[in-house]
mmCIF file of N, CA and C in Angstrom:
data_model
loop_
_atom_site.group_PDB
_atom_site.id
_atom_site.type_symbol
_atom_site.label_atom_id
_atom_site.label_comp_id
_atom_site.label_asym_id
_atom_site.label_seq_id
_atom_site.Cartn_x
_atom_site.Cartn_y
_atom_site.Cartn_z
ATOM 1 N N GLU A 1 -104.183 92.040 -89.470
ATOM 2 C CA GLU A 1 -103.838 90.968 -88.562
ATOM 3 C C GLU A 1 -104.046 89.612 -89.213
ATOM 4 N N VAL A 2 -105.102 89.474 -89.981
ATOM 5 C CA VAL A 2 -105.369 88.199 -90.648
ATOM 6 C C VAL A 2 -104.252 87.871 -91.624
ATOM 7 N N MET A 3 -103.850 88.853 -92.408
ATOM 8 C CA MET A 3 -102.788 88.657 -93.392
ATOM 9 C C MET A 3 -101.500 88.207 -92.698
ATOM 10 N N ILE A 4 -101.195 88.808 -91.577
ATOM 11 C CA ILE A 4 -99.982 88.475 -90.829
ATOM 12 C C ILE A 4 -100.104 87.089 -90.206
ATOM 13 N N ASN A 5 -101.250 86.803 -89.600
ATOM 14 C CA ASN A 5 -101.437 85.517 -88.928
ATOM 15 C C ASN A 5 -101.404 84.349 -89.895
ATOM 16 N N VAL A 6 -101.910 84.534 -91.091
ATOM 17 C CA VAL A 6 -101.875 83.477 -92.095
ATOM 18 C C VAL A 6 -100.432 83.243 -92.533
ATOM 19 N N GLY A 7 -99.656 84.326 -92.629
ATOM 20 C CA GLY A 7 -98.244 84.222 -92.968
ATOM 21 C C GLY A 7 -97.988 83.797 -94.401
ATOM 22 N N ASP A 8 -98.914 84.080 -95.280
ATOM 23 C CA ASP A 8 -98.781 83.704 -96.689
ATOM 24 C C ASP A 8 -97.638 84.483 -97.324
ATOM 25 N N VAL A 9 -96.682 83.765 -97.922
ATOM 26 C CA VAL A 9 -95.551 84.416 -98.588
ATOM 27 C C VAL A 9 -95.613 84.235 -100.101
ATOM 28 N N GLY A 10 -96.716 83.753 -100.592
ATOM 29 C CA GLY A 10 -96.913 83.622 -102.031
ATOM 30 C C GLY A 10 -96.546 82.261 -102.572
ATOM 31 N N LYS A 11 -97.307 81.850 -103.570
ATOM 32 C CA LYS A 11 -97.054 80.563 -104.230
ATOM 33 C C LYS A 11 -95.927 80.677 -105.245
ATOM 34 N N ASP A 12 -95.779 81.871 -105.798
ATOM 35 C CA ASP A 12 -94.740 82.116 -106.795
ATOM 36 C C ASP A 12 -94.373 83.601 -106.744
ATOM 37 N N TYR A 13 -93.501 84.012 -107.656
ATOM 38 C CA TYR A 13 -93.001 85.388 -107.647
ATOM 39 C C TYR A 13 -94.142 86.405 -107.790
ATOM 40 N N GLU A 14 -95.031 86.182 -108.754
ATOM 41 C CA GLU A 14 -96.124 87.138 -109.004
ATOM 42 C C GLU A 14 -97.036 87.261 -107.793
ATOM 43 N N HIS A 15 -97.339 86.133 -107.165
ATOM 44 C CA HIS A 15 -98.204 86.154 -105.987
ATOM 45 C C HIS A 15 -97.516 86.896 -104.839
ATOM 46 N N GLY A 16 -96.204 86.682 -104.682
ATOM 47 C CA GLY A 16 -95.449 87.399 -103.657
ATOM 48 C C GLY A 16 -95.457 88.897 -103.887
ATOM 49 N N VAL A 17 -95.321 89.311 -105.140
ATOM 50 C CA VAL A 17 -95.364 90.744 -105.480
ATOM 51 C C VAL A 17 -96.733 91.320 -105.135
ATOM 52 N N GLN A 18 -97.795 90.578 -105.426
ATOM 53 C CA GLN A 18 -99.148 91.048 -105.099
ATOM 54 C C GLN A 18 -99.319 91.225 -103.589
ATOM 55 N N LEU A 19 -98.819 90.271 -102.811
ATOM 56 C CA LEU A 19 -98.929 90.369 -101.359
ATOM 57 C C LEU A 19 -98.146 91.562 -100.820
ATOM 58 N N LEU A 20 -96.944 91.773 -101.343
ATOM 59 C CA LEU A 20 -96.133 92.907 -100.914
ATOM 60 C C LEU A 20 -96.807 94.227 -101.289
ATOM 61 N N LYS A 21 -97.450 94.258 -102.454
ATOM 62 C CA LYS A 21 -98.176 95.456 -102.879
ATOM 63 C C LYS A 21 -99.347 95.735 -101.939
ATOM 64 N N LYS A 22 -100.087 94.693 -101.566
ATOM 65 C CA LYS A 22 -101.194 94.849 -100.614
ATOM 66 C C LYS A 22 -100.694 95.391 -99.289
ATOM 67 N N LEU A 23 -99.577 94.857 -98.842
ATOM 68 C CA LEU A 23 -99.000 95.293 -97.581
ATOM 69 C C LEU A 23 -98.590 96.758 -97.660
ATOM 70 N N SER A 24 -98.007 97.161 -98.776
ATOM 71 C CA SER A 24 -97.593 98.558 -98.964
ATOM 72 C C SER A 24 -98.794 99.487 -99.014
ATOM 73 N N GLU A 25 -99.871 99.042 -99.648
ATOM 74 C CA GLU A 25 -101.088 99.860 -99.704
ATOM 75 C C GLU A 25 -101.670 100.060 -98.311
ATOM 76 N N PHE A 26 -101.591 99.025 -97.503
ATOM 77 C CA PHE A 26 -102.112 99.120 -96.140
ATOM 78 C C PHE A 26 -101.314 100.127 -95.326
ATOM 79 N N ARG A 27 -99.986 100.050 -95.428
ATOM 80 C CA ARG A 27 -99.123 100.891 -94.612
ATOM 81 C C ARG A 27 -98.880 102.269 -95.205
ATOM 82 N N GLY A 28 -99.209 102.504 -96.449
ATOM 83 C CA GLY A 28 -98.872 103.761 -97.094
ATOM 84 C C GLY A 28 -97.679 103.524 -98.003
ATOM 85 N N THR A 29 -97.104 104.578 -98.506
ATOM 86 C CA THR A 29 -96.041 104.419 -99.497
ATOM 87 C C THR A 29 -94.683 104.135 -98.888
ATOM 88 N N GLY A 30 -94.469 104.408 -97.621
ATOM 89 C CA GLY A 30 -93.167 104.163 -97.010
ATOM 90 C C GLY A 30 -93.293 103.817 -95.543
ATOM 91 N N ASP A 31 -92.194 103.357 -94.946
ATOM 92 C CA ASP A 31 -92.229 102.927 -93.552
ATOM 93 C C ASP A 31 -92.486 104.070 -92.577
ATOM 94 N N GLY A 32 -92.100 105.282 -92.942
ATOM 95 C CA GLY A 32 -92.250 106.416 -92.035
ATOM 96 C C GLY A 32 -93.593 107.111 -92.142
ATOM 97 N N ASP A 33 -94.436 106.681 -93.064
ATOM 98 C CA ASP A 33 -95.718 107.339 -93.276
ATOM 99 C C ASP A 33 -96.655 107.129 -92.098
ATOM 100 N N VAL A 34 -97.430 108.173 -91.810
ATOM 101 C CA VAL A 34 -98.464 108.064 -90.795
ATOM 102 C C VAL A 34 -99.740 107.668 -91.512
ATOM 103 N N THR A 35 -100.310 106.561 -91.100
ATOM 104 C CA THR A 35 -101.532 106.087 -91.731
ATOM 105 C C THR A 35 -102.744 106.633 -90.995
ATOM 106 N N VAL A 36 -103.911 106.394 -91.569
ATOM 107 C CA VAL A 36 -105.161 106.794 -90.923
ATOM 108 C C VAL A 36 -105.278 106.100 -89.576
ATOM 109 N N ASP A 37 -104.886 104.823 -89.532
ATOM 110 C CA ASP A 37 -104.962 104.082 -88.275
ATOM 111 C C ASP A 37 -104.025 104.653 -87.220
ATOM 112 N N ASP A 38 -102.805 105.043 -87.625
ATOM 113 C CA ASP A 38 -101.873 105.676 -86.687
ATOM 114 C C ASP A 38 -102.475 106.965 -86.127
ATOM 115 N N ALA A 39 -103.067 107.749 -86.993
ATOM 116 C CA ALA A 39 -103.688 109.005 -86.573
ATOM 117 C C ALA A 39 -104.857 108.736 -85.624
ATOM 118 N N HIS A 40 -105.588 107.660 -85.880
ATOM 119 C CA HIS A 40 -106.717 107.293 -85.027
ATOM 120 C C HIS A 40 -106.230 106.902 -83.625
ATOM 121 N N ILE A 41 -105.165 106.144 -83.550
ATOM 122 C CA ILE A 41 -104.592 105.743 -82.261
ATOM 123 C C ILE A 41 -104.096 106.978 -81.506
ATOM 124 N N THR A 42 -103.468 107.912 -82.205
ATOM 125 C CA THR A 42 -102.989 109.152 -81.584
ATOM 126 C C THR A 42 -104.166 109.949 -81.026
ATOM 127 N N ALA A 43 -105.256 110.015 -81.795
ATOM 128 C CA ALA A 43 -106.445 110.743 -81.333
ATOM 129 C C ALA A 43 -107.036 110.078 -80.083
ATOM 130 N N ILE A 44 -107.062 108.756 -80.052
ATOM 131 C CA ILE A 44 -107.572 108.030 -78.882
ATOM 132 C C ILE A 44 -106.699 108.330 -77.666
ATOM 133 N N ASN A 45 -105.387 108.374 -77.865
ATOM 134 C CA ASN A 45 -104.488 108.683 -76.751
ATOM 135 C C ASN A 45 -104.704 110.102 -76.229
ATOM 136 N N ARG A 46 -104.974 111.039 -77.126
ATOM 137 C CA ARG A 46 -105.265 112.411 -76.692
ATOM 138 C C ARG A 46 -106.563 112.457 -75.880
ATOM 139 N N LEU A 47 -107.558 111.702 -76.348
ATOM 140 C CA LEU A 47 -108.822 111.635 -75.604
ATOM 141 C C LEU A 47 -108.614 110.995 -74.236
ATOM 142 N N ALA A 48 -107.774 109.974 -74.181
ATOM 143 C CA ALA A 48 -107.482 109.319 -72.900
ATOM 144 C C ALA A 48 -106.816 110.300 -71.940
ATOM 145 N N ASP A 49 -105.923 111.146 -72.463
ATOM 146 C CA ASP A 49 -105.287 112.177 -71.629
ATOM 147 C C ASP A 49 -106.344 113.090 -71.008
ATOM 148 N N ARG A 50 -107.283 113.499 -71.826
ATOM 149 C CA ARG A 50 -108.348 114.385 -71.322
ATOM 150 C C ARG A 50 -109.239 113.656 -70.323
ATOM 151 N N LEU A 51 -109.524 112.388 -70.606
ATOM 152 C CA LEU A 51 -110.361 111.606 -69.683
ATOM 153 C C LEU A 51 -109.687 111.434 -68.328
ATOM 154 N N GLU A 52 -108.370 111.205 -68.347
ATOM 155 C CA GLU A 52 -107.641 110.996 -67.094
ATOM 156 C C GLU A 52 -107.755 112.203 -66.168
ATOM 157 N N LYS A 53 -107.867 113.383 -66.728
ATOM 158 C CA LYS A 53 -107.964 114.604 -65.916
ATOM 159 C C LYS A 53 -109.347 114.758 -65.287
ATOM 160 N N ARG A 54 -110.341 114.097 -65.852
ATOM 161 C CA ARG A 54 -111.728 114.306 -65.409
ATOM 162 C C ARG A 54 -112.324 113.138 -64.645
ATOM 163 N N GLN A 55 -111.639 112.012 -64.556
ATOM 164 C CA GLN A 55 -112.235 110.814 -63.979
ATOM 165 C C GLN A 55 -111.893 110.653 -62.503
ATOM 166 N N SER A 56 -112.743 109.870 -61.829
ATOM 167 C CA SER A 56 -112.470 109.527 -60.439
ATOM 168 C C SER A 56 -111.357 108.480 -60.408
ATOM 169 N N ALA A 57 -110.866 108.184 -59.221
ATOM 170 C CA ALA A 57 -109.736 107.258 -59.070
ATOM 171 C C ALA A 57 -110.045 105.876 -59.660
ATOM 172 N N GLY A 58 -111.232 105.363 -59.411
ATOM 173 C CA GLY A 58 -111.608 104.037 -59.930
ATOM 174 C C GLY A 58 -111.690 104.017 -61.443
ATOM 175 N N GLU A 59 -112.278 105.039 -62.010
ATOM 176 C CA GLU A 59 -112.388 105.128 -63.465
ATOM 177 C C GLU A 59 -111.032 105.407 -64.108
ATOM 178 N N LEU A 60 -110.186 106.116 -63.397
ATOM 179 C CA LEU A 60 -108.856 106.442 -63.895
ATOM 180 C C LEU A 60 -108.042 105.167 -64.147
ATOM 181 N N VAL A 61 -108.155 104.214 -63.234
ATOM 182 C CA VAL A 61 -107.447 102.939 -63.395
ATOM 183 C C VAL A 61 -107.928 102.226 -64.658
ATOM 184 N N THR A 62 -109.224 102.221 -64.882
ATOM 185 C CA THR A 62 -109.791 101.572 -66.063
ATOM 186 C C THR A 62 -109.321 102.251 -67.347
ATOM 187 N N VAL A 63 -109.347 103.574 -67.369
ATOM 188 C CA VAL A 63 -108.907 104.319 -68.555
ATOM 189 C C VAL A 63 -107.446 104.012 -68.854
ATOM 190 N N ARG A 64 -106.613 104.009 -67.822
ATOM 191 C CA ARG A 64 -105.184 103.730 -68.026
ATOM 192 C C ARG A 64 -104.941 102.297 -68.497
ATOM 193 N N GLN A 65 -105.696 101.348 -67.931
ATOM 194 C CA GLN A 65 -105.545 99.950 -68.351
ATOM 195 C C GLN A 65 -105.930 99.774 -69.815
ATOM 196 N N ARG A 66 -107.059 100.338 -70.188
ATOM 197 C CA ARG A 66 -107.513 100.211 -71.577
ATOM 198 C C ARG A 66 -106.552 100.884 -72.546
ATOM 199 N N ARG A 67 -106.052 102.036 -72.140
ATOM 200 C CA ARG A 67 -105.099 102.753 -72.981
ATOM 201 C C ARG A 67 -103.822 101.930 -73.166
ATOM 202 N N LYS A 68 -103.340 101.352 -72.084
ATOM 203 C CA LYS A 68 -102.135 100.522 -72.154
ATOM 204 C C LYS A 68 -102.379 99.302 -73.034
ATOM 205 N N GLN A 69 -103.541 98.658 -72.887
ATOM 206 C CA GLN A 69 -103.878 97.494 -73.716
ATOM 207 C C GLN A 69 -103.877 97.867 -75.195
ATOM 208 N N LEU A 70 -104.499 98.984 -75.519
ATOM 209 C CA LEU A 70 -104.570 99.435 -76.903
ATOM 210 C C LEU A 70 -103.174 99.700 -77.462
ATOM 211 N N ASN A 71 -102.369 100.453 -76.719
ATOM 212 C CA ASN A 71 -101.032 100.797 -77.194
ATOM 213 C C ASN A 71 -100.120 99.575 -77.279
ATOM 214 N N ASP A 72 -100.252 98.645 -76.329
ATOM 215 C CA ASP A 72 -99.455 97.412 -76.389
ATOM 216 C C ASP A 72 -99.837 96.581 -77.607
ATOM 217 N N ARG A 73 -101.125 96.468 -77.852
ATOM 218 C CA ARG A 73 -101.585 95.683 -79.008
ATOM 219 C C ARG A 73 -101.140 96.342 -80.318
ATOM 220 N N TRP A 74 -101.218 97.661 -80.383
ATOM 221 C CA TRP A 74 -100.805 98.393 -81.586
ATOM 222 C C TRP A 74 -99.307 98.206 -81.831
ATOM 223 N N SER A 75 -98.509 98.294 -80.763
ATOM 224 C CA SER A 75 -97.061 98.093 -80.895
ATOM 225 C C SER A 75 -96.735 96.671 -81.339
ATOM 226 N N LYS A 76 -97.416 95.699 -80.755
ATOM 227 C CA LYS A 76 -97.197 94.299 -81.135
ATOM 228 C C LYS A 76 -97.576 94.091 -82.601
ATOM 229 N N PHE A 77 -98.669 94.700 -83.012
ATOM 230 C CA PHE A 77 -99.104 94.584 -84.399
ATOM 231 C C PHE A 77 -98.044 95.137 -85.341
ATOM 232 N N HIS A 78 -97.473 96.287 -85.009
ATOM 233 C CA HIS A 78 -96.435 96.879 -85.860
ATOM 234 C C HIS A 78 -95.186 96.004 -85.915
ATOM 235 N N GLY A 79 -94.828 95.411 -84.784
ATOM 236 C CA GLY A 79 -93.691 94.488 -84.771
ATOM 237 C C GLY A 79 -93.957 93.270 -85.634
ATOM 238 N N ASP A 80 -95.158 92.697 -85.491
ATOM 239 C CA ASP A 80 -95.545 91.536 -86.300
ATOM 240 C C ASP A 80 -95.585 91.906 -87.785
ATOM 241 N N LEU A 81 -96.071 93.099 -88.074
ATOM 242 C CA LEU A 81 -96.159 93.566 -89.451
ATOM 243 C C LEU A 81 -94.766 93.704 -90.066
ATOM 244 N N SER A 82 -93.849 94.246 -89.292
ATOM 245 C CA SER A 82 -92.477 94.404 -89.765
ATOM 246 C C SER A 82 -91.827 93.038 -90.017
ATOM 247 N N ASN A 83 -92.027 92.111 -89.102
ATOM 248 C CA ASN A 83 -91.484 90.756 -89.274
ATOM 249 C C ASN A 83 -92.077 90.069 -90.496
ATOM 250 N N TYR A 84 -93.370 90.229 -90.696
ATOM 251 C CA TYR A 84 -94.034 89.621 -91.851
ATOM 252 C C TYR A 84 -93.489 90.209 -93.155
ATOM 253 N N LYS A 85 -93.278 91.524 -93.159
ATOM 254 C CA LYS A 85 -92.750 92.172 -94.364
ATOM 255 C C LYS A 85 -91.360 91.629 -94.697
ATOM 256 N N LYS A 86 -90.512 91.468 -93.682
ATOM 257 C CA LYS A 86 -89.172 90.907 -93.901
ATOM 258 C C LYS A 86 -89.268 89.471 -94.429
ATOM 259 N N LYS A 87 -90.173 88.696 -93.850
ATOM 260 C CA LYS A 87 -90.371 87.305 -94.284
ATOM 261 C C LYS A 87 -90.858 87.273 -95.736
ATOM 262 N N LEU A 88 -91.773 88.143 -96.064
ATOM 263 C CA LEU A 88 -92.313 88.214 -97.418
ATOM 264 C C LEU A 88 -91.235 88.649 -98.411
ATOM 265 N N GLU A 89 -90.426 89.621 -98.043
ATOM 266 C CA GLU A 89 -89.342 90.067 -98.927
ATOM 267 C C GLU A 89 -88.314 88.957 -99.141
ATOM 268 N N GLY A 90 -88.024 88.187 -98.093
ATOM 269 C CA GLY A 90 -87.106 87.057 -98.221
ATOM 270 C C GLY A 90 -87.658 85.988 -99.144
ATOM 271 N N ALA A 91 -88.948 85.687 -98.980
ATOM 272 C CA ALA A 91 -89.591 84.694 -99.844
ATOM 273 C C ALA A 91 -89.619 85.177 -101.284
ATOM 274 N N LEU A 92 -89.801 86.457 -101.474
ATOM 275 C CA LEU A 92 -89.816 87.023 -102.825
ATOM 276 C C LEU A 92 -88.453 86.856 -103.485
ATOM 277 N N ALA A 93 -87.391 87.030 -102.731
ATOM 278 C CA ALA A 93 -86.041 86.821 -103.267
ATOM 279 C C ALA A 93 -85.849 85.365 -103.675
ATOM 280 N N VAL A 94 -86.359 84.440 -102.868
ATOM 281 C CA VAL A 94 -86.273 83.010 -103.200
ATOM 282 C C VAL A 94 -87.089 82.715 -104.453
ATOM 283 N N HIS A 95 -88.296 83.266 -104.529
ATOM 284 C CA HIS A 95 -89.140 83.073 -105.726
ATOM 285 C C HIS A 95 -88.423 83.596 -106.973
ATOM 286 N N ALA A 96 -87.762 84.747 -106.847
ATOM 287 C CA ALA A 96 -87.040 85.329 -107.986
ATOM 288 C C ALA A 96 -85.890 84.412 -108.408
ATOM 289 N N LEU A 97 -85.185 83.853 -107.437
ATOM 290 C CA LEU A 97 -84.088 82.939 -107.743
ATOM 291 C C LEU A 97 -84.602 81.675 -108.441
ATOM 292 N N ILE A 98 -85.691 81.136 -107.943
ATOM 293 C CA ILE A 98 -86.290 79.952 -108.570
ATOM 294 C C ILE A 98 -86.695 80.265 -110.003
ATOM 295 N N ARG A 99 -87.265 81.427 -110.197
ATOM 296 C CA ARG A 99 -87.684 81.838 -111.535
ATOM 297 C C ARG A 99 -86.484 81.920 -112.487
ATOM 298 N N GLU A 100 -85.400 82.526 -112.013
ATOM 299 C CA GLU A 100 -84.190 82.637 -112.828
ATOM 300 C C GLU A 100 -83.606 81.261 -113.139
ATOM 301 N N LEU A 101 -83.578 80.382 -112.145
ATOM 302 C CA LEU A 101 -83.044 79.032 -112.359
ATOM 303 C C LEU A 101 -83.877 78.254 -113.375
ATOM 304 N N GLU A 102 -85.192 78.421 -113.316
ATOM 305 C CA GLU A 102 -86.058 77.750 -114.281
ATOM 306 C C GLU A 102 -85.812 78.276 -115.690
ATOM 307 N N GLU A 103 -85.565 79.579 -115.813
ATOM 308 C CA GLU A 103 -85.262 80.154 -117.133
ATOM 309 C C GLU A 103 -83.946 79.614 -117.671
ATOM 310 N N VAL A 104 -82.939 79.503 -116.806
ATOM 311 C CA VAL A 104 -81.648 78.959 -117.227
ATOM 312 C C VAL A 104 -81.807 77.499 -117.650
ATOM 313 N N ARG A 105 -82.561 76.749 -116.878
ATOM 314 C CA ARG A 105 -82.808 75.345 -117.212
ATOM 315 C C ARG A 105 -83.518 75.218 -118.552
ATOM 316 N N ASP A 106 -84.513 76.050 -118.775
ATOM 317 C CA ASP A 106 -85.258 76.007 -120.052
ATOM 318 C C ASP A 106 -84.342 76.349 -121.223
ATOM 319 N N ARG A 107 -83.479 77.345 -121.060
ATOM 320 C CA ARG A 107 -82.543 77.698 -122.132
ATOM 321 C C ARG A 107 -81.552 76.561 -122.383
ATOM 322 N N ALA A 108 -81.095 75.933 -121.313
ATOM 323 C CA ALA A 108 -80.159 74.804 -121.458
ATOM 324 C C ALA A 108 -80.828 73.640 -122.173
ATOM 325 N N ASN A 109 -82.084 73.390 -121.878
ATOM 326 C CA ASN A 109 -82.824 72.298 -122.525
ATOM 327 C C ASN A 109 -83.039 72.587 -124.016
ATOM 328 N N GLU A 110 -83.215 73.877 -124.342
ATOM 329 C CA GLU A 110 -83.379 74.238 -125.760
ATOM 330 C C GLU A 110 -82.111 73.987 -126.541
ATOM 331 N N LYS A 111 -80.957 74.157 -125.908
ATOM 332 C CA LYS A 111 -79.682 73.989 -126.592
ATOM 333 C C LYS A 111 -79.328 72.526 -126.582
#
């Protein structure tokens, strides 16, 4: 969440690559991978299912509210994460273009 909230897209190409690598390490090797955190959320939801069967009406409302809060926050986090990744990839493309333009300029100056 901190990485996303800061919204750092890198100072240059190398820094952008490092940030994208960190993001990939956090999420796993691909977008479809189930992470430890995803598995943890699934386990909590299974526990909530079991709790709902055993709780009184008043406690049932609390369990459902907390479960909804958790799942809503997790979904929002994934949406924010996806948006940040797209923003970072876009910035990386710009950094790459700047790098190429600087190389062309340097070669032109040499000639």
